[in-house]
């Protein structure tokens, strides 16, 4: 397949894509269909990501059927309720106790205020987004070696196996989002539907025992303003030369 950047003109540079790929929620255009070819280009580029032992067990379930999107949206909403009850909910994070700098606390508060509107919008409208993408990692085919080695979703996994599992899909899913952004498509990484992963597997016909879902990524055309730089910690706070 020839890879073309059929969306934005002129195509953004690699640095520009890396700098400006934001979580787009209410800025997703619910009225404009996304061409199948664009999604295929993005998945093709995603598959260029690395995989442990070159195992290549990344899969993408692309959902456009309105009934399935509605059902998946219900799973997402259900998951969102579970997230709000969980200790990980951003509204409950004890940011002020973290002994972080005041500017960091202020940054979080600012984000949390914005997020509550944006995030609520997505909870309400996710099923209306024209394309919902579920990246998965499969313990089938060559990936069966994991299952045969006793790796199941119910066993606590050592870091090396966790890293190998997620490392085989998360870079690919990120490449998908970057390729989408390069084509003028907005997206948002989400995970809360995984509180009810089995329900989502049933909706999408995913074999739950051997295929693990990694995310649910709504994708749609977005206005150029949706792509912009975000605030991040100063380099000195997070960059460790030679030792921590
Ligand atoms: C692992 C992970 C899980 C996330 N889960 C959700 C989610 O379930 N729902 C949502 O609206 N956003 C979710 N996000 C998006 C984050 O809120 C977002 O990346 C963060 O606020 C930074 O904003 P930015 O992506 O625009 O830079 C998730 C992001 C990551 C990396």
mmCIF file of C-alpha atoms and ligand atoms in Angstrom:
data_model
loop_
_atom_site.group_PDB
_atom_site.id
_atom_site.type_symbol
_atom_site.label_atom_id
_atom_site.label_comp_id
_atom_site.label_asym_id
_atom_site.label_seq_id
_atom_site.Cartn_x
_atom_site.Cartn_y
_atom_site.Cartn_z
ATOM 1 C CA UNK A 1 0.000 0.000 0.000
ATOM 2 C CA UNK A 2 1.261 3.485 -0.797
ATOM 3 C CA UNK A 3 1.166 5.713 2.236
ATOM 4 C CA UNK A 4 -0.014 9.218 1.515
ATOM 5 C CA UNK A 5 -0.949 12.045 3.810
ATOM 6 C CA UNK A 6 -4.385 12.664 2.350
ATOM 7 C CA UNK A 7 -5.631 14.880 5.187
ATOM 8 C CA UNK A 8 -3.824 18.040 6.241
ATOM 9 C CA UNK A 9 -2.106 20.162 3.584
ATOM 10 C CA UNK A 10 0.785 20.690 3.737
ATOM 11 C CA UNK A 11 1.519 17.649 5.898
ATOM 12 C CA UNK A 12 2.870 18.596 9.333
ATOM 13 C CA UNK A 13 6.466 17.726 10.149
ATOM 14 C CA UNK A 14 7.240 14.803 12.466
ATOM 15 C CA UNK A 15 8.140 17.241 15.258
ATOM 16 C CA UNK A 16 4.924 19.172 14.736
ATOM 17 C CA UNK A 17 2.893 15.965 14.982
ATOM 18 C CA UNK A 18 4.691 14.958 18.183
ATOM 19 C CA UNK A 19 4.263 18.432 19.658
ATOM 20 C CA UNK A 20 0.587 18.895 18.918
ATOM 21 C CA UNK A 21 -1.170 15.533 19.180
ATOM 22 C CA UNK A 22 -3.659 16.310 21.938
ATOM 23 C CA UNK A 23 -6.640 14.497 23.406
ATOM 24 C CA UNK A 24 -9.493 15.802 21.254
ATOM 25 C CA UNK A 25 -12.984 15.278 22.693
ATOM 26 C CA UNK A 26 -15.662 17.943 22.070
ATOM 27 C CA UNK A 27 -13.599 19.073 19.066
ATOM 28 C CA UNK A 28 -14.330 15.786 17.287
ATOM 29 C CA UNK A 29 -16.539 16.425 14.249
ATOM 30 C CA UNK A 30 -19.551 14.155 14.692
ATOM 31 C CA UNK A 31 -21.043 15.091 11.329
ATOM 32 C CA UNK A 32 -18.166 14.420 8.931
ATOM 33 C CA UNK A 33 -17.557 10.790 7.977
ATOM 34 C CA UNK A 34 -14.001 9.449 8.089
ATOM 35 C CA UNK A 35 -12.916 7.739 4.859
ATOM 36 C CA UNK A 36 -12.076 4.070 5.300
ATOM 37 C CA UNK A 37 -8.800 4.613 3.374
ATOM 38 C CA UNK A 38 -7.632 7.140 5.977
ATOM 39 C CA UNK A 39 -8.162 4.624 8.777
ATOM 40 C CA UNK A 40 -6.401 1.931 6.743
ATOM 41 C CA UNK A 41 -3.419 4.242 6.219
ATOM 42 C CA UNK A 42 -3.221 4.917 9.948
ATOM 43 C CA UNK A 43 -3.380 1.214 10.850
ATOM 44 C CA UNK A 44 -0.777 0.417 8.187
ATOM 45 C CA UNK A 45 1.566 2.974 9.754
ATOM 46 C CA UNK A 46 0.734 1.695 13.245
ATOM 47 C CA UNK A 47 1.888 -1.775 12.240
ATOM 48 C CA UNK A 48 5.381 -0.388 11.629
ATOM 49 C CA UNK A 49 5.800 -0.259 15.431
ATOM 50 C CA UNK A 50 8.244 -2.687 17.069
ATOM 51 C CA UNK A 51 7.228 -5.915 18.805
ATOM 52 C CA UNK A 52 9.036 -8.263 21.175
ATOM 53 C CA UNK A 53 10.737 -11.097 19.236
ATOM 54 C CA UNK A 54 9.092 -9.510 16.186
ATOM 55 C CA UNK A 55 5.956 -11.376 17.250
ATOM 56 C CA UNK A 56 3.592 -8.891 15.541
ATOM 57 C CA UNK A 57 0.479 -9.646 17.575
ATOM 58 C CA UNK A 58 -1.107 -6.179 17.499
ATOM 59 C CA UNK A 59 -4.692 -5.981 16.200
ATOM 60 C CA UNK A 60 -7.076 -3.098 15.635
ATOM 61 C CA UNK A 61 -10.860 -3.397 15.813
ATOM 62 C CA UNK A 62 -12.327 -0.406 13.955
ATOM 63 C CA UNK A 63 -15.956 0.191 14.831
ATOM 64 C CA UNK A 64 -18.194 2.279 12.582
ATOM 65 C CA UNK A 65 -21.480 0.344 12.801
ATOM 66 C CA UNK A 66 -23.944 2.589 14.709
ATOM 67 C CA UNK A 67 -25.424 -0.244 16.798
ATOM 68 C CA UNK A 68 -22.042 -1.484 17.946
ATOM 69 C CA UNK A 69 -20.885 2.075 18.635
ATOM 70 C CA UNK A 70 -23.990 2.602 20.757
ATOM 71 C CA UNK A 71 -23.330 -0.618 22.685
ATOM 72 C CA UNK A 72 -19.641 0.219 23.120
ATOM 73 C CA UNK A 73 -20.649 3.702 24.287
ATOM 74 C CA UNK A 74 -22.810 2.098 26.961
ATOM 75 C CA UNK A 75 -19.813 0.046 28.127
ATOM 76 C CA UNK A 76 -17.721 3.237 28.213
ATOM 77 C CA UNK A 77 -20.371 5.044 30.282
ATOM 78 C CA UNK A 78 -20.595 2.106 32.653
ATOM 79 C CA UNK A 79 -16.787 2.114 32.954
ATOM 80 C CA UNK A 80 -16.779 5.841 33.590
ATOM 81 C CA UNK A 81 -19.079 5.315 36.585
ATOM 82 C CA UNK A 82 -16.719 2.634 37.927
ATOM 83 C CA UNK A 83 -13.735 4.961 37.420
ATOM 84 C CA UNK A 84 -15.417 7.717 39.411
ATOM 85 C CA UNK A 85 -15.865 5.272 42.295
ATOM 86 C CA UNK A 86 -12.271 4.044 42.075
ATOM 87 C CA UNK A 87 -9.284 5.455 44.021
ATOM 88 C CA UNK A 88 -7.704 6.425 40.669
ATOM 89 C CA UNK A 89 -10.383 8.973 39.756
ATOM 90 C CA UNK A 90 -8.631 12.257 38.989
ATOM 91 C CA UNK A 91 -11.194 14.133 41.089
ATOM 92 C CA UNK A 92 -9.902 12.284 44.157
ATOM 93 C CA UNK A 93 -6.163 12.524 43.514
ATOM 94 C CA UNK A 94 -4.428 13.984 46.586
ATOM 95 C CA UNK A 95 -2.391 16.378 44.489
ATOM 96 C CA UNK A 96 -1.873 18.935 47.222
ATOM 97 C CA UNK A 97 -0.302 16.293 49.481
ATOM 98 C CA UNK A 98 2.258 15.240 46.960
ATOM 99 C CA UNK A 99 4.741 17.903 48.057
ATOM 100 C CA UNK A 100 4.852 19.096 44.488
ATOM 101 C CA UNK A 101 5.643 22.652 43.565
ATOM 102 C CA UNK A 102 2.729 25.129 43.681
ATOM 103 C CA UNK A 103 2.890 25.620 39.920
ATOM 104 C CA UNK A 104 2.404 21.880 39.459
ATOM 105 C CA UNK A 105 -0.643 21.868 41.724
ATOM 106 C CA UNK A 106 -2.043 24.887 39.869
ATOM 107 C CA UNK A 107 -1.422 23.150 36.560
ATOM 108 C CA UNK A 108 -3.298 20.075 37.731
ATOM 109 C CA UNK A 109 -6.233 22.125 39.028
ATOM 110 C CA UNK A 110 -6.440 23.973 35.712
ATOM 111 C CA UNK A 111 -6.362 20.680 33.835
ATOM 112 C CA UNK A 112 -8.960 19.075 36.130
ATOM 113 C CA UNK A 113 -11.366 21.957 35.566
ATOM 114 C CA UNK A 114 -11.005 21.704 31.804
ATOM 115 C CA UNK A 115 -11.069 17.933 31.887
ATOM 116 C CA UNK A 116 -14.332 17.688 33.772
ATOM 117 C CA UNK A 117 -16.179 19.414 30.909
ATOM 118 C CA UNK A 118 -14.283 17.689 28.123
ATOM 119 C CA UNK A 119 -14.420 14.287 29.713
ATOM 120 C CA UNK A 120 -18.141 14.598 30.457
ATOM 121 C CA UNK A 121 -18.740 15.527 26.826
ATOM 122 C CA UNK A 122 -17.041 12.357 25.673
ATOM 123 C CA UNK A 123 -19.015 10.227 28.138
ATOM 124 C CA UNK A 124 -22.222 11.614 26.651
ATOM 125 C CA UNK A 125 -21.246 11.537 22.984
ATOM 126 C CA UNK A 126 -18.683 8.780 22.482
ATOM 127 C CA UNK A 127 -21.116 6.577 20.540
ATOM 128 C CA UNK A 128 -21.689 9.441 18.078
ATOM 129 C CA UNK A 129 -18.009 9.672 17.127
ATOM 130 C CA UNK A 130 -17.800 8.193 13.608
ATOM 131 C CA UNK A 131 -14.897 5.824 14.307
ATOM 132 C CA UNK A 132 -14.071 3.974 17.526
ATOM 133 C CA UNK A 133 -10.778 2.078 17.478
ATOM 134 C CA UNK A 134 -9.915 -0.703 19.930
ATOM 135 C CA UNK A 135 -6.235 -1.705 19.772
ATOM 136 C CA UNK A 136 -5.721 -5.266 21.021
ATOM 137 C CA UNK A 137 -2.870 -7.649 21.725
ATOM 138 C CA UNK A 138 -3.454 -11.298 20.834
ATOM 139 C CA UNK A 139 -2.287 -14.460 22.568
ATOM 140 C CA UNK A 140 -3.157 -16.339 19.406
ATOM 141 C CA UNK A 141 -0.963 -17.347 16.468
ATOM 142 C CA UNK A 142 2.702 -16.913 17.436
ATOM 143 C CA UNK A 143 1.463 -15.021 20.499
ATOM 144 C CA UNK A 144 0.177 -18.383 21.778
ATOM 145 C CA UNK A 145 3.636 -18.933 23.274
ATOM 146 C CA UNK A 146 2.548 -16.598 26.067
ATOM 147 C CA UNK A 147 -0.514 -18.711 26.858
ATOM 148 C CA UNK A 148 1.540 -21.889 26.624
ATOM 149 C CA UNK A 149 4.036 -20.395 29.094
ATOM 150 C CA UNK A 150 1.175 -20.007 31.587
ATOM 151 C CA UNK A 151 0.564 -16.327 31.038
ATOM 152 C CA UNK A 152 -3.117 -15.550 31.513
ATOM 153 C CA UNK A 153 -4.997 -12.393 32.330
ATOM 154 C CA UNK A 154 -5.696 -13.706 35.863
ATOM 155 C CA UNK A 155 -2.087 -14.343 36.925
ATOM 156 C CA UNK A 156 0.002 -11.472 38.362
ATOM 157 C CA UNK A 157 2.673 -10.993 35.744
ATOM 158 C CA UNK A 158 6.332 -10.088 36.301
ATOM 159 C CA UNK A 159 7.327 -6.742 34.838
ATOM 160 C CA UNK A 160 9.097 -8.332 31.907
ATOM 161 C CA UNK A 161 5.935 -10.098 30.731
ATOM 162 C CA UNK A 162 3.772 -7.049 31.358
ATOM 163 C CA UNK A 163 6.226 -4.908 29.421
ATOM 164 C CA UNK A 164 6.308 -7.417 26.583
ATOM 165 C CA UNK A 165 2.509 -7.597 26.486
ATOM 166 C CA UNK A 166 1.768 -3.882 26.510
ATOM 167 C CA UNK A 167 4.907 -3.071 24.561
ATOM 168 C CA UNK A 168 3.530 -5.071 21.669
ATOM 169 C CA UNK A 169 0.448 -2.872 21.347
ATOM 170 C CA UNK A 170 0.855 0.547 22.994
ATOM 171 C CA UNK A 171 3.572 1.850 20.637
ATOM 172 C CA UNK A 172 1.463 0.708 17.679
ATOM 173 C CA UNK A 173 -1.639 2.407 19.070
ATOM 174 C CA UNK A 174 0.375 5.593 19.602
ATOM 175 C CA UNK A 175 1.641 5.440 16.026
ATOM 176 C CA UNK A 176 -1.982 5.094 14.941
ATOM 177 C CA UNK A 177 -2.892 8.318 16.773
ATOM 178 C CA UNK A 178 0.103 10.197 15.389
ATOM 179 C CA UNK A 179 -0.705 9.071 11.843
ATOM 180 C CA UNK A 180 -4.299 10.165 12.402
ATOM 181 C CA UNK A 181 -3.229 13.578 13.653
ATOM 182 C CA UNK A 182 -0.993 13.997 10.582
ATOM 183 C CA UNK A 183 -4.164 13.551 8.509
ATOM 184 C CA UNK A 184 -6.219 16.096 10.425
ATOM 185 C CA UNK A 185 -7.974 13.457 12.506
ATOM 186 C CA UNK A 186 -8.405 14.096 16.214
ATOM 187 C CA UNK A 187 -8.425 11.255 18.724
ATOM 188 C CA UNK A 188 -8.387 10.590 22.446
ATOM 189 C CA UNK A 189 -6.729 7.759 24.317
ATOM 190 C CA UNK A 190 -9.280 6.238 26.735
ATOM 191 C CA UNK A 191 -9.279 3.177 28.953
ATOM 192 C CA UNK A 192 -12.276 3.300 31.297
ATOM 193 C CA UNK A 193 -14.321 0.863 29.193
ATOM 194 C CA UNK A 194 -11.781 -1.755 30.350
ATOM 195 C CA UNK A 195 -13.503 -1.852 33.743
ATOM 196 C CA UNK A 196 -15.963 -3.943 31.722
ATOM 197 C CA UNK A 197 -13.605 -5.345 29.093
ATOM 198 C CA UNK A 198 -15.581 -8.583 28.774
ATOM 199 C CA UNK A 199 -18.762 -6.676 27.896
ATOM 200 C CA UNK A 200 -16.877 -4.803 25.178
ATOM 201 C CA UNK A 201 -15.415 -8.084 23.912
ATOM 202 C CA UNK A 202 -18.943 -9.474 23.623
ATOM 203 C CA UNK A 203 -20.125 -6.408 21.703
ATOM 204 C CA UNK A 204 -17.227 -6.683 19.245
ATOM 205 C CA UNK A 205 -16.892 -10.468 18.994
ATOM 206 C CA UNK A 206 -13.378 -10.341 20.458
ATOM 207 C CA UNK A 207 -12.237 -13.720 21.911
ATOM 208 C CA UNK A 208 -11.810 -12.513 25.482
ATOM 209 C CA UNK A 209 -9.609 -15.379 26.709
ATOM 210 C CA UNK A 210 -6.859 -14.828 24.160
ATOM 211 C CA UNK A 211 -7.178 -11.208 23.032
ATOM 212 C CA UNK A 212 -6.609 -8.293 25.434
ATOM 213 C CA UNK A 213 -7.939 -4.821 24.694
ATOM 214 C CA UNK A 214 -5.573 -1.946 25.373
ATOM 215 C CA UNK A 215 -7.662 1.184 24.801
ATOM 216 C CA UNK A 216 -10.711 2.688 23.130
ATOM 217 C CA UNK A 217 -9.787 5.539 20.807
ATOM 218 C CA UNK A 218 -12.535 7.728 19.315
ATOM 219 C CA UNK A 219 -11.411 9.206 15.983
ATOM 220 C CA UNK A 220 -12.926 11.967 13.841
ATOM 221 C CA UNK A 221 -11.965 14.971 11.770
ATOM 222 C CA UNK A 222 -10.981 17.955 13.900
ATOM 223 C CA UNK A 223 -10.303 21.648 13.365
ATOM 224 C CA UNK A 224 -6.627 22.738 13.271
ATOM 225 C CA UNK A 225 -7.017 24.566 16.633
ATOM 226 C CA UNK A 226 -7.487 21.194 18.306
ATOM 227 C CA UNK A 227 -3.818 20.429 17.678
ATOM 228 C CA UNK A 228 -1.563 22.468 19.932
ATOM 229 C CA UNK A 229 1.254 22.349 22.447
ATOM 230 C CA UNK A 230 0.445 21.231 26.031
ATOM 231 C CA UNK A 231 2.050 22.118 29.340
ATOM 232 C CA UNK A 232 4.411 19.466 30.630
ATOM 233 C CA UNK A 233 6.857 19.293 33.550
ATOM 234 C CA UNK A 234 10.203 21.035 33.141
ATOM 235 C CA UNK A 235 12.855 18.731 31.691
ATOM 236 C CA UNK A 236 14.964 19.036 34.856
ATOM 237 C CA UNK A 237 12.179 17.386 36.888
ATOM 238 C CA UNK A 238 12.012 14.237 34.820
ATOM 239 C CA UNK A 239 15.238 13.782 32.898
ATOM 240 C CA UNK A 240 17.823 11.682 34.736
ATOM 241 C CA UNK A 241 21.321 11.515 33.261
ATOM 242 C CA UNK A 242 23.287 8.368 34.097
ATOM 243 C CA UNK A 243 21.407 7.741 37.361
ATOM 244 C CA UNK A 244 18.063 8.720 38.995
HETATM 245 C C1 LIG B 1 -3.438 5.535 29.919
HETATM 246 C C2 LIG B 1 -4.377 6.672 29.600
HETATM 247 C C3 LIG B 1 -5.722 6.545 29.907
HETATM 248 C C4 LIG B 1 -6.615 7.572 29.603
HETATM 249 N N1 LIG B 1 -7.960 7.363 29.822
HETATM 250 C C5 LIG B 1 -8.838 8.327 29.451
HETATM 251 C C6 LIG B 1 -10.240 8.069 29.540
HETATM 252 O O1 LIG B 1 -10.675 6.966 29.895
HETATM 253 N N2 LIG B 1 -11.092 9.046 29.167
HETATM 254 C C7 LIG B 1 -10.650 10.271 28.715
HETATM 255 O O2 LIG B 1 -11.478 11.122 28.392
HETATM 256 N N3 LIG B 1 -9.314 10.534 28.602
HETATM 257 C C8 LIG B 1 -8.410 9.595 28.950
HETATM 258 N N4 LIG B 1 -7.057 9.815 28.780
HETATM 259 C C9 LIG B 1 -6.581 11.105 28.231
HETATM 260 C C10 LIG B 1 -5.859 11.965 29.289
HETATM 261 O O3 LIG B 1 -6.807 12.596 30.105
HETATM 262 C C11 LIG B 1 -4.971 13.007 28.549
HETATM 263 O O4 LIG B 1 -3.994 12.327 27.808
HETATM 264 C C12 LIG B 1 -4.295 13.970 29.488
HETATM 265 O O5 LIG B 1 -5.263 14.781 30.118
HETATM 266 C C13 LIG B 1 -3.298 14.875 28.767
HETATM 267 O O6 LIG B 1 -3.927 15.608 27.748
HETATM 268 P P1 LIG B 1 -3.388 15.568 26.250
HETATM 269 O O7 LIG B 1 -3.474 14.129 25.793
HETATM 270 O O8 LIG B 1 -4.288 16.471 25.466
HETATM 271 O O9 LIG B 1 -1.973 16.059 26.259
HETATM 272 C C14 LIG B 1 -6.151 8.790 29.026
HETATM 273 C C15 LIG B 1 -4.787 8.902 28.704
HETATM 274 C C16 LIG B 1 -3.918 7.851 28.960
HETATM 275 C C17 LIG B 1 -2.477 7.965 28.542
#
